[in-house]
mmCIF file of C-alpha atoms in Angstrom:
data_model
loop_
_atom_site.group_PDB
_atom_site.id
_atom_site.type_symbol
_atom_site.label_atom_id
_atom_site.label_comp_id
_atom_site.label_asym_id
_atom_site.label_seq_id
_atom_site.Cartn_x
_atom_site.Cartn_y
_atom_site.Cartn_z
ATOM 1 C CA UNK A 1 0.000 0.000 0.000
ATOM 2 C CA UNK A 2 1.354 3.372 -0.935
ATOM 3 C CA UNK A 3 -0.010 6.209 1.145
ATOM 4 C CA UNK A 4 -0.419 9.761 0.004
ATOM 5 C CA UNK A 5 -0.240 10.993 3.584
ATOM 6 C CA UNK A 6 2.052 9.952 6.443
ATOM 7 C CA UNK A 7 -0.726 10.846 8.916
ATOM 8 C CA UNK A 8 -3.083 8.337 7.317
ATOM 9 C CA UNK A 9 -0.274 5.786 7.118
ATOM 10 C CA UNK A 10 0.557 6.109 10.819
ATOM 11 C CA UNK A 11 -3.121 5.736 11.796
ATOM 12 C CA UNK A 12 -3.481 2.666 9.564
ATOM 13 C CA UNK A 13 -0.312 1.113 11.012
ATOM 14 C CA UNK A 14 -1.489 1.800 14.567
ATOM 15 C CA UNK A 15 -4.928 0.262 13.977
ATOM 16 C CA UNK A 16 -3.453 -2.703 12.090
ATOM 17 C CA UNK A 17 -1.532 -3.652 15.258
ATOM 18 C CA UNK A 18 -4.814 -4.908 16.777
ATOM 19 C CA UNK A 19 -5.096 -8.697 16.578
ATOM 20 C CA UNK A 20 -7.284 -9.732 13.650
ATOM 21 C CA UNK A 21 -7.123 -6.297 12.015
ATOM 22 C CA UNK A 22 -5.222 -6.182 8.727
ATOM 23 C CA UNK A 23 -4.094 -3.160 6.731
ATOM 24 C CA UNK A 24 -7.249 -3.175 4.615
ATOM 25 C CA UNK A 25 -9.572 -3.235 7.617
ATOM 26 C CA UNK A 26 -7.437 -0.551 9.276
ATOM 27 C CA UNK A 27 -7.741 1.594 6.153
ATOM 28 C CA UNK A 28 -11.515 1.182 6.224
ATOM 29 C CA UNK A 29 -11.483 2.238 9.898
ATOM 30 C CA UNK A 30 -9.459 5.350 9.063
ATOM 31 C CA UNK A 31 -11.874 6.220 6.245
ATOM 32 C CA UNK A 32 -14.716 5.880 8.736
ATOM 33 C CA UNK A 33 -12.963 8.159 11.235
ATOM 34 C CA UNK A 34 -12.309 10.768 8.550
ATOM 35 C CA UNK A 35 -16.053 11.020 8.005
ATOM 36 C CA UNK A 36 -16.873 11.363 11.719
ATOM 37 C CA UNK A 37 -16.930 14.686 13.588
ATOM 38 C CA UNK A 38 -13.730 15.715 15.374
ATOM 39 C CA UNK A 39 -15.142 15.411 18.888
ATOM 40 C CA UNK A 40 -16.126 11.794 18.265
ATOM 41 C CA UNK A 41 -12.582 10.907 17.200
ATOM 42 C CA UNK A 42 -11.228 12.843 20.187
ATOM 43 C CA UNK A 43 -13.605 10.839 22.417
ATOM 44 C CA UNK A 44 -12.295 7.581 20.996
ATOM 45 C CA UNK A 45 -8.661 8.621 21.490
ATOM 46 C CA UNK A 46 -9.444 9.730 25.044
ATOM 47 C CA UNK A 47 -11.276 6.483 25.874
ATOM 48 C CA UNK A 48 -8.271 4.458 24.723
ATOM 49 C CA UNK A 49 -5.806 6.642 26.630
ATOM 50 C CA UNK A 50 -7.792 6.298 29.850
ATOM 51 C CA UNK A 51 -7.351 2.530 29.667
ATOM 52 C CA UNK A 52 -3.729 3.155 30.541
ATOM 53 C CA UNK A 53 -3.914 6.292 32.650
ATOM 54 C CA UNK A 54 -7.052 5.860 34.785
ATOM 55 C CA UNK A 55 -7.968 2.185 34.832
ATOM 56 C CA UNK A 56 -7.082 0.387 38.056
ATOM 57 C CA UNK A 57 -6.926 -3.241 39.078
ATOM 58 C CA UNK A 58 -9.029 -4.257 42.082
ATOM 59 C CA UNK A 59 -6.657 -4.806 45.003
ATOM 60 C CA UNK A 60 -8.751 -7.788 46.103
ATOM 61 C CA UNK A 61 -9.560 -9.783 42.946
ATOM 62 C CA UNK A 62 -7.329 -8.193 40.275
ATOM 63 C CA UNK A 63 -10.258 -7.286 38.032
ATOM 64 C CA UNK A 64 -10.320 -4.066 36.007
ATOM 65 C CA UNK A 65 -11.928 -1.370 38.107
ATOM 66 C CA UNK A 66 -12.628 2.351 38.393
ATOM 67 C CA UNK A 67 -11.776 2.298 42.108
ATOM 68 C CA UNK A 68 -9.229 0.499 44.345
ATOM 69 C CA UNK A 69 -11.946 -2.052 45.169
ATOM 70 C CA UNK A 70 -14.100 -3.248 42.231
ATOM 71 C CA UNK A 71 -17.884 -3.052 42.170
ATOM 72 C CA UNK A 72 -18.246 -6.772 42.888
ATOM 73 C CA UNK A 73 -15.724 -6.991 45.746
ATOM 74 C CA UNK A 74 -17.273 -3.897 47.338
ATOM 75 C CA UNK A 75 -20.821 -5.248 46.980
ATOM 76 C CA UNK A 76 -22.035 -6.374 50.415
ATOM 77 C CA UNK A 77 -24.610 -8.710 48.881
ATOM 78 C CA UNK A 78 -22.007 -10.918 47.171
ATOM 79 C CA UNK A 79 -21.026 -14.146 48.938
ATOM 80 C CA UNK A 80 -17.324 -13.731 49.728
ATOM 81 C CA UNK A 81 -17.077 -17.364 50.880
ATOM 82 C CA UNK A 82 -17.205 -18.517 47.258
ATOM 83 C CA UNK A 83 -14.410 -17.491 44.856
ATOM 84 C CA UNK A 84 -14.626 -18.139 41.122
ATOM 85 C CA UNK A 85 -11.135 -18.148 39.577
ATOM 86 C CA UNK A 86 -10.952 -17.042 35.920
ATOM 87 C CA UNK A 87 -8.233 -16.327 33.371
ATOM 88 C CA UNK A 88 -9.080 -12.696 32.590
ATOM 89 C CA UNK A 89 -11.824 -10.103 32.858
ATOM 90 C CA UNK A 90 -13.621 -11.181 29.693
ATOM 91 C CA UNK A 91 -14.074 -14.642 31.252
ATOM 92 C CA UNK A 92 -15.283 -12.942 34.446
ATOM 93 C CA UNK A 93 -17.849 -11.054 32.355
ATOM 94 C CA UNK A 94 -18.937 -14.304 30.704
ATOM 95 C CA UNK A 95 -19.492 -16.030 34.077
ATOM 96 C CA UNK A 96 -21.213 -12.933 35.502
ATOM 97 C CA UNK A 97 -23.413 -12.802 32.419
ATOM 98 C CA UNK A 98 -24.890 -16.219 33.226
ATOM 99 C CA UNK A 99 -26.441 -14.825 36.431
ATOM 100 C CA UNK A 100 -25.649 -18.201 38.091
ATOM 101 C CA UNK A 101 -22.903 -17.030 40.397
ATOM 102 C CA UNK A 102 -23.392 -14.837 43.464
ATOM 103 C CA UNK A 103 -19.889 -15.105 44.898
ATOM 104 C CA UNK A 104 -16.747 -13.087 44.163
ATOM 105 C CA UNK A 105 -14.032 -13.526 41.555
ATOM 106 C CA UNK A 106 -10.291 -13.881 41.320
ATOM 107 C CA UNK A 107 -8.619 -12.872 38.057
ATOM 108 C CA UNK A 108 -5.361 -14.714 37.323
ATOM 109 C CA UNK A 109 -4.284 -12.529 34.419
ATOM 110 C CA UNK A 110 -3.544 -15.535 32.223
ATOM 111 C CA UNK A 111 -3.024 -19.291 32.321
ATOM 112 C CA UNK A 112 0.142 -21.308 32.898
ATOM 113 C CA UNK A 113 1.618 -21.732 29.405
ATOM 114 C CA UNK A 114 5.279 -22.846 29.414
ATOM 115 C CA UNK A 115 5.432 -22.638 25.596
ATOM 116 C CA UNK A 116 4.566 -18.931 25.761
ATOM 117 C CA UNK A 117 6.887 -18.453 28.719
ATOM 118 C CA UNK A 118 4.074 -17.910 31.232
ATOM 119 C CA UNK A 119 4.841 -19.528 34.573
ATOM 120 C CA UNK A 120 2.794 -19.540 37.830
ATOM 121 C CA UNK A 121 4.853 -16.614 39.177
ATOM 122 C CA UNK A 122 3.553 -14.281 36.468
ATOM 123 C CA UNK A 123 -0.035 -15.014 37.433
ATOM 124 C CA UNK A 124 -1.988 -13.847 40.442
ATOM 125 C CA UNK A 125 -1.871 -17.304 42.081
ATOM 126 C CA UNK A 126 -0.001 -16.283 45.269
ATOM 127 C CA UNK A 127 -2.711 -13.657 45.893
ATOM 128 C CA UNK A 128 -5.370 -16.337 45.546
ATOM 129 C CA UNK A 129 -3.605 -18.619 48.044
ATOM 130 C CA UNK A 130 -3.325 -15.603 50.391
ATOM 131 C CA UNK A 131 -7.064 -14.896 50.081
ATOM 132 C CA UNK A 132 -7.853 -18.535 50.931
ATOM 133 C CA UNK A 133 -5.364 -18.697 53.825
ATOM 134 C CA UNK A 134 -6.857 -15.461 55.237
ATOM 135 C CA UNK A 135 -9.934 -17.607 55.967
ATOM 136 C CA UNK A 136 -13.651 -17.225 55.362
ATOM 137 C CA UNK A 137 -13.511 -18.988 51.999
ATOM 138 C CA UNK A 138 -15.442 -22.253 51.696
ATOM 139 C CA UNK A 139 -15.340 -22.917 47.970
ATOM 140 C CA UNK A 140 -12.998 -22.156 45.085
ATOM 141 C CA UNK A 141 -14.495 -22.701 41.620
ATOM 142 C CA UNK A 142 -11.953 -23.051 38.817
ATOM 143 C CA UNK A 143 -13.535 -21.753 35.594
ATOM 144 C CA UNK A 144 -10.936 -22.081 32.815
ATOM 145 C CA UNK A 145 -11.130 -22.884 29.128
ATOM 146 C CA UNK A 146 -10.957 -26.615 28.364
ATOM 147 C CA UNK A 147 -7.426 -26.404 26.974
ATOM 148 C CA UNK A 148 -4.058 -27.823 27.986
ATOM 149 C CA UNK A 149 -3.222 -24.463 29.588
ATOM 150 C CA UNK A 150 -6.536 -24.429 31.470
ATOM 151 C CA UNK A 151 -6.012 -27.971 32.727
ATOM 152 C CA UNK A 152 -2.413 -27.275 33.764
ATOM 153 C CA UNK A 153 -3.442 -24.163 35.702
ATOM 154 C CA UNK A 154 -6.318 -26.048 37.314
ATOM 155 C CA UNK A 155 -3.960 -28.817 38.470
ATOM 156 C CA UNK A 156 -1.412 -26.329 39.798
ATOM 157 C CA UNK A 157 -3.943 -24.294 41.792
ATOM 158 C CA UNK A 158 -5.711 -27.384 43.149
ATOM 159 C CA UNK A 159 -2.371 -28.672 44.422
ATOM 160 C CA UNK A 160 -1.547 -25.304 46.036
ATOM 161 C CA UNK A 161 -4.906 -25.208 47.842
ATOM 162 C CA UNK A 162 -4.965 -28.918 48.771
ATOM 163 C CA UNK A 163 -4.091 -28.379 52.419
ATOM 164 C CA UNK A 164 -6.681 -25.669 53.082
ATOM 165 C CA UNK A 165 -10.144 -26.571 54.416
ATOM 166 C CA UNK A 166 -11.803 -25.426 51.199
ATOM 167 C CA UNK A 167 -13.889 -27.227 48.561
ATOM 168 C CA UNK A 168 -12.295 -27.029 45.121
ATOM 169 C CA UNK A 169 -14.508 -27.549 42.081
ATOM 170 C CA UNK A 170 -14.206 -27.024 38.348
ATOM 171 C CA UNK A 171 -16.915 -26.094 35.879
ATOM 172 C CA UNK A 172 -18.581 -28.999 34.047
ATOM 173 C CA UNK A 173 -17.212 -30.142 30.692
ATOM 174 C CA UNK A 174 -19.643 -31.843 28.326
ATOM 175 C CA UNK A 175 -21.978 -31.512 25.387
ATOM 176 C CA UNK A 176 -22.900 -27.842 24.871
ATOM 177 C CA UNK A 177 -26.582 -26.967 25.229
ATOM 178 C CA UNK A 178 -28.103 -27.302 21.761
ATOM 179 C CA UNK A 179 -25.125 -29.393 20.635
ATOM 180 C CA UNK A 180 -25.760 -32.560 18.636
ATOM 181 C CA UNK A 181 -24.259 -35.750 20.031
ATOM 182 C CA UNK A 182 -23.357 -36.983 16.557
ATOM 183 C CA UNK A 183 -21.031 -34.054 15.966
ATOM 184 C CA UNK A 184 -19.445 -33.933 19.404
ATOM 185 C CA UNK A 185 -15.770 -34.910 19.490
ATOM 186 C CA UNK A 186 -14.834 -38.191 21.203
ATOM 187 C CA UNK A 187 -13.003 -36.624 24.136
ATOM 188 C CA UNK A 188 -15.877 -34.286 25.021
ATOM 189 C CA UNK A 189 -18.423 -37.097 24.676
ATOM 190 C CA UNK A 190 -16.178 -39.413 26.725
ATOM 191 C CA UNK A 191 -15.856 -36.815 29.495
ATOM 192 C CA UNK A 192 -19.598 -36.167 29.437
ATOM 193 C CA UNK A 193 -20.248 -39.901 30.015
ATOM 194 C CA UNK A 194 -17.571 -40.148 32.706
ATOM 195 C CA UNK A 195 -18.960 -37.108 34.529
ATOM 196 C CA UNK A 196 -22.637 -38.002 34.059
ATOM 197 C CA UNK A 197 -25.008 -36.495 36.628
ATOM 198 C CA UNK A 198 -27.986 -38.183 38.242
ATOM 199 C CA UNK A 199 -31.262 -37.377 36.533
ATOM 200 C CA UNK A 200 -34.371 -37.337 38.710
ATOM 201 C CA UNK A 201 -37.958 -36.783 37.615
ATOM 202 C CA UNK B 1 -22.473 -7.288 28.597
ATOM 203 C CA UNK B 2 -22.037 -6.050 32.118
ATOM 204 C CA UNK B 3 -18.826 -4.156 32.703
ATOM 205 C CA UNK B 4 -16.967 -3.965 35.977
ATOM 206 C CA UNK B 5 -15.385 -0.675 34.916
ATOM 207 C CA UNK B 6 -16.877 2.344 33.177
ATOM 208 C CA UNK B 7 -13.465 3.085 31.622
ATOM 209 C CA UNK B 8 -13.409 -0.315 29.925
ATOM 210 C CA UNK B 9 -17.050 0.098 28.919
ATOM 211 C CA UNK B 10 -16.417 3.476 27.284
ATOM 212 C CA UNK B 11 -13.410 2.135 25.360
ATOM 213 C CA UNK B 12 -15.424 -0.881 24.176
ATOM 214 C CA UNK B 13 -18.326 1.347 23.104
ATOM 215 C CA UNK B 14 -15.976 3.682 21.235
ATOM 216 C CA UNK B 15 -14.235 0.850 19.383
ATOM 217 C CA UNK B 16 -17.539 -0.898 18.626
ATOM 218 C CA UNK B 17 -18.616 2.195 16.656
ATOM 219 C CA UNK B 18 -16.236 1.149 13.859
ATOM 220 C CA UNK B 19 -18.071 -0.528 10.998
ATOM 221 C CA UNK B 20 -17.763 -4.304 11.219
ATOM 222 C CA UNK B 21 -16.562 -4.220 14.829
ATOM 223 C CA UNK B 22 -18.986 -5.683 17.359
ATOM 224 C CA UNK B 23 -18.866 -5.499 21.138
ATOM 225 C CA UNK B 24 -17.005 -8.787 21.407
ATOM 226 C CA UNK B 25 -14.301 -7.761 18.960
ATOM 227 C CA UNK B 26 -14.068 -4.376 20.707
ATOM 228 C CA UNK B 27 -13.627 -6.147 24.043
ATOM 229 C CA UNK B 28 -10.821 -8.246 22.560
ATOM 230 C CA UNK B 29 -9.194 -5.031 21.288
ATOM 231 C CA UNK B 30 -9.407 -3.465 24.750
ATOM 232 C CA UNK B 31 -7.854 -6.573 26.311
ATOM 233 C CA UNK B 32 -5.063 -6.317 23.775
ATOM 234 C CA UNK B 33 -4.480 -2.640 24.624
ATOM 235 C CA UNK B 34 -4.417 -3.387 28.355
ATOM 236 C CA UNK B 35 -1.475 -5.708 27.747
ATOM 237 C CA UNK B 36 0.470 -3.184 25.643
ATOM 238 C CA UNK B 37 2.838 -0.569 27.098
ATOM 239 C CA UNK B 38 1.362 2.862 27.814
ATOM 240 C CA UNK B 39 3.378 4.705 25.142
ATOM 241 C CA UNK B 40 2.048 2.385 22.443
ATOM 242 C CA UNK B 41 -1.554 3.135 23.433
ATOM 243 C CA UNK B 42 -0.695 6.846 23.609
ATOM 244 C CA UNK B 43 0.770 6.561 20.107
ATOM 245 C CA UNK B 44 -2.413 4.967 18.800
ATOM 246 C CA UNK B 45 -4.590 7.654 20.385
ATOM 247 C CA UNK B 46 -2.329 10.359 18.979
ATOM 248 C CA UNK B 47 -2.348 8.843 15.466
ATOM 249 C CA UNK B 48 -6.163 8.812 15.480
ATOM 250 C CA UNK B 49 -6.383 12.386 16.789
ATOM 251 C CA UNK B 50 -4.050 13.672 14.087
ATOM 252 C CA UNK B 51 -6.458 12.377 11.440
ATOM 253 C CA UNK B 52 -8.736 15.195 12.499
ATOM 254 C CA UNK B 53 -6.302 17.844 13.641
ATOM 255 C CA UNK B 54 -3.423 17.679 11.144
ATOM 256 C CA UNK B 55 -4.638 15.890 8.045
ATOM 257 C CA UNK B 56 -5.365 18.173 5.096
ATOM 258 C CA UNK B 57 -7.134 17.704 1.791
ATOM 259 C CA UNK B 58 -5.095 18.534 -1.335
ATOM 260 C CA UNK B 59 -6.427 21.830 -2.699
ATOM 261 C CA UNK B 60 -6.050 20.471 -6.237
ATOM 262 C CA UNK B 61 -7.360 16.897 -6.205
ATOM 263 C CA UNK B 62 -9.081 16.592 -2.821
ATOM 264 C CA UNK B 63 -6.920 13.680 -1.708
ATOM 265 C CA UNK B 64 -5.764 13.259 1.898
ATOM 266 C CA UNK B 65 -2.446 15.010 2.268
ATOM 267 C CA UNK B 66 0.188 16.203 4.745
ATOM 268 C CA UNK B 67 0.564 19.501 2.847
ATOM 269 C CA UNK B 68 -1.755 21.904 0.961
ATOM 270 C CA UNK B 69 -0.731 20.172 -2.280
ATOM 271 C CA UNK B 70 -0.502 16.349 -2.169
ATOM 272 C CA UNK B 71 2.595 14.373 -3.121
ATOM 273 C CA UNK B 72 1.124 13.393 -6.500
ATOM 274 C CA UNK B 73 -0.163 16.838 -7.526
ATOM 275 C CA UNK B 74 3.177 18.379 -6.528
ATOM 276 C CA UNK B 75 5.198 15.744 -8.422
ATOM 277 C CA UNK B 76 6.556 17.354 -11.620
ATOM 278 C CA UNK B 77 6.903 13.954 -13.298
ATOM 279 C CA UNK B 78 3.150 13.223 -13.257
ATOM 280 C CA UNK B 79 1.191 13.908 -16.429
ATOM 281 C CA UNK B 80 -1.302 16.620 -15.443
ATOM 282 C CA UNK B 81 -3.108 16.309 -18.796
ATOM 283 C CA UNK B 82 -4.674 13.037 -17.656
ATOM 284 C CA UNK B 83 -7.041 13.039 -14.670
ATOM 285 C CA UNK B 84 -8.311 9.814 -13.109
ATOM 286 C CA UNK B 85 -11.546 10.448 -11.183
ATOM 287 C CA UNK B 86 -12.168 8.147 -8.204
ATOM 288 C CA UNK B 87 -14.684 7.842 -5.391
ATOM 289 C CA UNK B 88 -12.322 8.132 -2.426
ATOM 290 C CA UNK B 89 -8.693 7.854 -1.418
ATOM 291 C CA UNK B 90 -8.769 4.077 -0.991
ATOM 292 C CA UNK B 91 -9.768 3.782 -4.665
ATOM 293 C CA UNK B 92 -6.986 6.221 -5.535
ATOM 294 C CA UNK B 93 -4.554 3.956 -3.675
ATOM 295 C CA UNK B 94 -5.882 0.927 -5.566
ATOM 296 C CA UNK B 95 -5.375 2.607 -8.971
ATOM 297 C CA UNK B 96 -1.945 3.914 -7.924
ATOM 298 C CA UNK B 97 -1.026 0.419 -6.734
ATOM 299 C CA UNK B 98 -1.417 -0.969 -10.271
ATOM 300 C CA UNK B 99 1.469 1.212 -11.492
ATOM 301 C CA UNK B 100 -0.438 1.653 -14.771
ATOM 302 C CA UNK B 101 -1.345 5.308 -14.349
ATOM 303 C CA UNK B 102 1.116 8.205 -14.548
ATOM 304 C CA UNK B 103 -1.413 11.062 -14.505
ATOM 305 C CA UNK B 104 -3.055 12.878 -11.611
ATOM 306 C CA UNK B 105 -6.198 12.146 -9.629
ATOM 307 C CA UNK B 106 -9.436 13.791 -8.642
ATOM 308 C CA UNK B 107 -11.190 12.512 -5.522
ATOM 309 C CA UNK B 108 -14.964 12.998 -5.533
ATOM 310 C CA UNK B 109 -15.533 12.116 -1.893
ATOM 311 C CA UNK B 110 -18.362 9.722 -2.724
ATOM 312 C CA UNK B 111 -20.731 8.692 -5.483
ATOM 313 C CA UNK B 112 -24.155 10.067 -6.403
ATOM 314 C CA UNK B 113 -26.579 8.009 -4.304
ATOM 315 C CA UNK B 114 -30.083 9.521 -4.051
ATOM 316 C CA UNK B 115 -31.204 6.734 -1.687
ATOM 317 C CA UNK B 116 -28.506 7.750 0.806
ATOM 318 C CA UNK B 117 -29.250 11.425 0.187
ATOM 319 C CA UNK B 118 -25.995 12.095 -1.672
ATOM 320 C CA UNK B 119 -26.470 14.469 -4.600
ATOM 321 C CA UNK B 120 -23.899 15.902 -7.053
ATOM 322 C CA UNK B 121 -23.578 19.081 -4.958
ATOM 323 C CA UNK B 122 -22.117 17.165 -2.023
ATOM 324 C CA UNK B 123 -19.362 15.761 -4.229
ATOM 325 C CA UNK B 124 -16.309 17.490 -5.627
ATOM 326 C CA UNK B 125 -17.748 17.558 -9.174
ATOM 327 C CA UNK B 126 -17.760 21.363 -9.634
ATOM 328 C CA UNK B 127 -14.035 21.377 -8.789
ATOM 329 C CA UNK B 128 -13.431 18.742 -11.448
ATOM 330 C CA UNK B 129 -15.312 20.764 -14.072
ATOM 331 C CA UNK B 130 -13.257 23.809 -13.020
ATOM 332 C CA UNK B 131 -9.988 21.865 -13.437
ATOM 333 C CA UNK B 132 -11.039 20.780 -16.939
ATOM 334 C CA UNK B 133 -12.261 24.249 -17.961
ATOM 335 C CA UNK B 134 -8.949 25.733 -16.730
ATOM 336 C CA UNK B 135 -7.424 23.926 -19.703
ATOM 337 C CA UNK B 136 -4.453 21.622 -20.184
ATOM 338 C CA UNK B 137 -6.477 18.457 -19.587
ATOM 339 C CA UNK B 138 -6.755 16.022 -22.518
ATOM 340 C CA UNK B 139 -8.296 12.958 -20.883
ATOM 341 C CA UNK B 140 -10.588 12.265 -17.955
ATOM 342 C CA UNK B 141 -10.681 8.611 -16.850
ATOM 343 C CA UNK B 142 -13.716 7.660 -14.769
ATOM 344 C CA UNK B 143 -12.707 4.815 -12.424
ATOM 345 C CA UNK B 144 -15.749 3.917 -10.323
ATOM 346 C CA UNK B 145 -17.113 0.683 -8.908
ATOM 347 C CA UNK B 146 -19.443 -1.178 -11.288
ATOM 348 C CA UNK B 147 -22.546 -0.324 -9.259
ATOM 349 C CA UNK B 148 -25.680 1.702 -9.903
ATOM 350 C CA UNK B 149 -24.102 4.607 -7.981
ATOM 351 C CA UNK B 150 -20.906 4.335 -10.014
ATOM 352 C CA UNK B 151 -22.828 4.284 -13.301
ATOM 353 C CA UNK B 152 -25.019 7.230 -12.256
ATOM 354 C CA UNK B 153 -21.994 9.315 -11.280
ATOM 355 C CA UNK B 154 -20.237 8.362 -14.516
ATOM 356 C CA UNK B 155 -23.237 9.474 -16.573
ATOM 357 C CA UNK B 156 -23.563 12.760 -14.653
ATOM 358 C CA UNK B 157 -19.893 13.697 -14.986
ATOM 359 C CA UNK B 158 -19.718 12.689 -18.656
ATOM 360 C CA UNK B 159 -22.685 14.962 -19.356
ATOM 361 C CA UNK B 160 -21.098 17.862 -17.429
ATOM 362 C CA UNK B 161 -17.840 17.521 -19.398
ATOM 363 C CA UNK B 162 -19.483 16.855 -22.796
ATOM 364 C CA UNK B 163 -18.822 20.335 -24.207
ATOM 365 C CA UNK B 164 -15.142 20.466 -23.284
ATOM 366 C CA UNK B 165 -12.464 19.325 -25.751
ATOM 367 C CA UNK B 166 -11.494 16.404 -23.561
ATOM 368 C CA UNK B 167 -11.547 12.643 -24.087
ATOM 369 C CA UNK B 168 -13.701 10.892 -21.489
ATOM 370 C CA UNK B 169 -13.113 7.216 -20.835
ATOM 371 C CA UNK B 170 -14.163 4.679 -18.246
ATOM 372 C CA UNK B 171 -12.221 1.694 -16.945
ATOM 373 C CA UNK B 172 -12.979 -1.636 -18.656
ATOM 374 C CA UNK B 173 -15.644 -3.933 -17.246
ATOM 375 C CA UNK B 174 -15.307 -7.625 -17.988
ATOM 376 C CA UNK B 175 -14.106 -10.997 -16.803
ATOM 377 C CA UNK B 176 -11.582 -10.556 -13.982
ATOM 378 C CA UNK B 177 -8.075 -11.886 -14.635
ATOM 379 C CA UNK B 178 -8.044 -15.490 -13.445
ATOM 380 C CA UNK B 179 -11.867 -15.582 -13.506
ATOM 381 C CA UNK B 180 -13.594 -18.589 -15.025
ATOM 382 C CA UNK B 181 -16.073 -17.875 -17.807
ATOM 383 C CA UNK B 182 -18.463 -20.533 -16.558
ATOM 384 C CA UNK B 183 -18.950 -18.743 -13.243
ATOM 385 C CA UNK B 184 -19.146 -15.187 -14.561
ATOM 386 C CA UNK B 185 -22.572 -13.584 -14.235
ATOM 387 C CA UNK B 186 -24.551 -12.929 -17.414
ATOM 388 C CA UNK B 187 -24.332 -9.138 -17.307
ATOM 389 C CA UNK B 188 -20.560 -9.108 -16.901
ATOM 390 C CA UNK B 189 -20.112 -11.702 -19.643
ATOM 391 C CA UNK B 190 -22.526 -9.795 -21.911
ATOM 392 C CA UNK B 191 -20.617 -6.545 -21.338
ATOM 393 C CA UNK B 192 -17.299 -8.283 -21.975
ATOM 394 C CA UNK B 193 -18.589 -9.500 -25.373
ATOM 395 C CA UNK B 194 -20.078 -6.105 -26.230
ATOM 396 C CA UNK B 195 -16.827 -4.322 -25.346
ATOM 397 C CA UNK B 196 -14.505 -6.887 -26.910
ATOM 398 C CA UNK B 197 -11.068 -5.594 -27.925
ATOM 399 C CA UNK B 198 -9.139 -6.470 -31.037
ATOM 400 C CA UNK B 199 -6.581 -9.192 -30.493
ATOM 401 C CA UNK B 200 -3.469 -9.098 -32.603
ATOM 402 C CA UNK B 201 -0.617 -11.594 -32.668
#
């Protein structure tokens, strides 16, 4: 691509650094911005800047937050005895979106992935162990993706918490709701048979 | 989506305003930015801001430019007798990318589209007529998309320039290079037969 303007080129390059955004998509984004009023573009730039300058991490759970303590950790109606451990804040939002969990969260900031050079020390695991050892916690729910990294992290945390008087559980793996048995992979189907639950009418 | 932070929410909303970017993609973008160093995010914000504060339109052709006259219009080696008229600067980049055109450009800023409320007055057509009537122009090449809007704009401009001593041409429509005849639509194939070119060996 040959640009007629270095300003356009820099904006395209900056937008193309987003994962999944190529130069063509970035160019389309720039064309869109050129047609928008100045204050809207300024608002976008400001919103992105604030992610780095104003956003905080909750001192309790590590979630993104506007205040030192996030809105969930500071909510007196949440059950602090139950901690749901997730990889990052988008997973926290997914769990929260189900409306099935009334406890609090703990955000690890990633999963153990030796291939990517991510070890337990880079994650917020020590903080989790501290929260449990501080007492008052009765259950820790491990809600990770069903990947090698998720399983490794699950194993590591379960081992770390083994000696505490706390129930450790992991979210159910199985056939997705609406999923057809015929098309389910063998491992998922195998796990769903192994972990079958009693069905009462 | 329920956000734990209004700062994250605002950034997601701002990014989701891009065409083709939904809330989920925007959330993934925000997560990406959170992991990047602060100066990189500042650079992105700055690059977007400059689109509105520093970018100029070339006073001659209407293209995006860093200076009052764009790099093509100010290039003495370009043939100013030949003007290629395009919809916007991404089309100009596409034509320039072919390396087949040594003339100058004229950017309309859109196509005539009555359904979207875009009439000839909102486009840079008067400027084009002025450039032609100023003299020195021998050919005007109309390079628009093969859509109803493109055809309408082509017809309108050709009529406006009819009385000037200038050759008006439009880019060839036909079977794309590498395209299979069998799968070409009837209209394209019909046009490619109608506009057949002599083949000499």
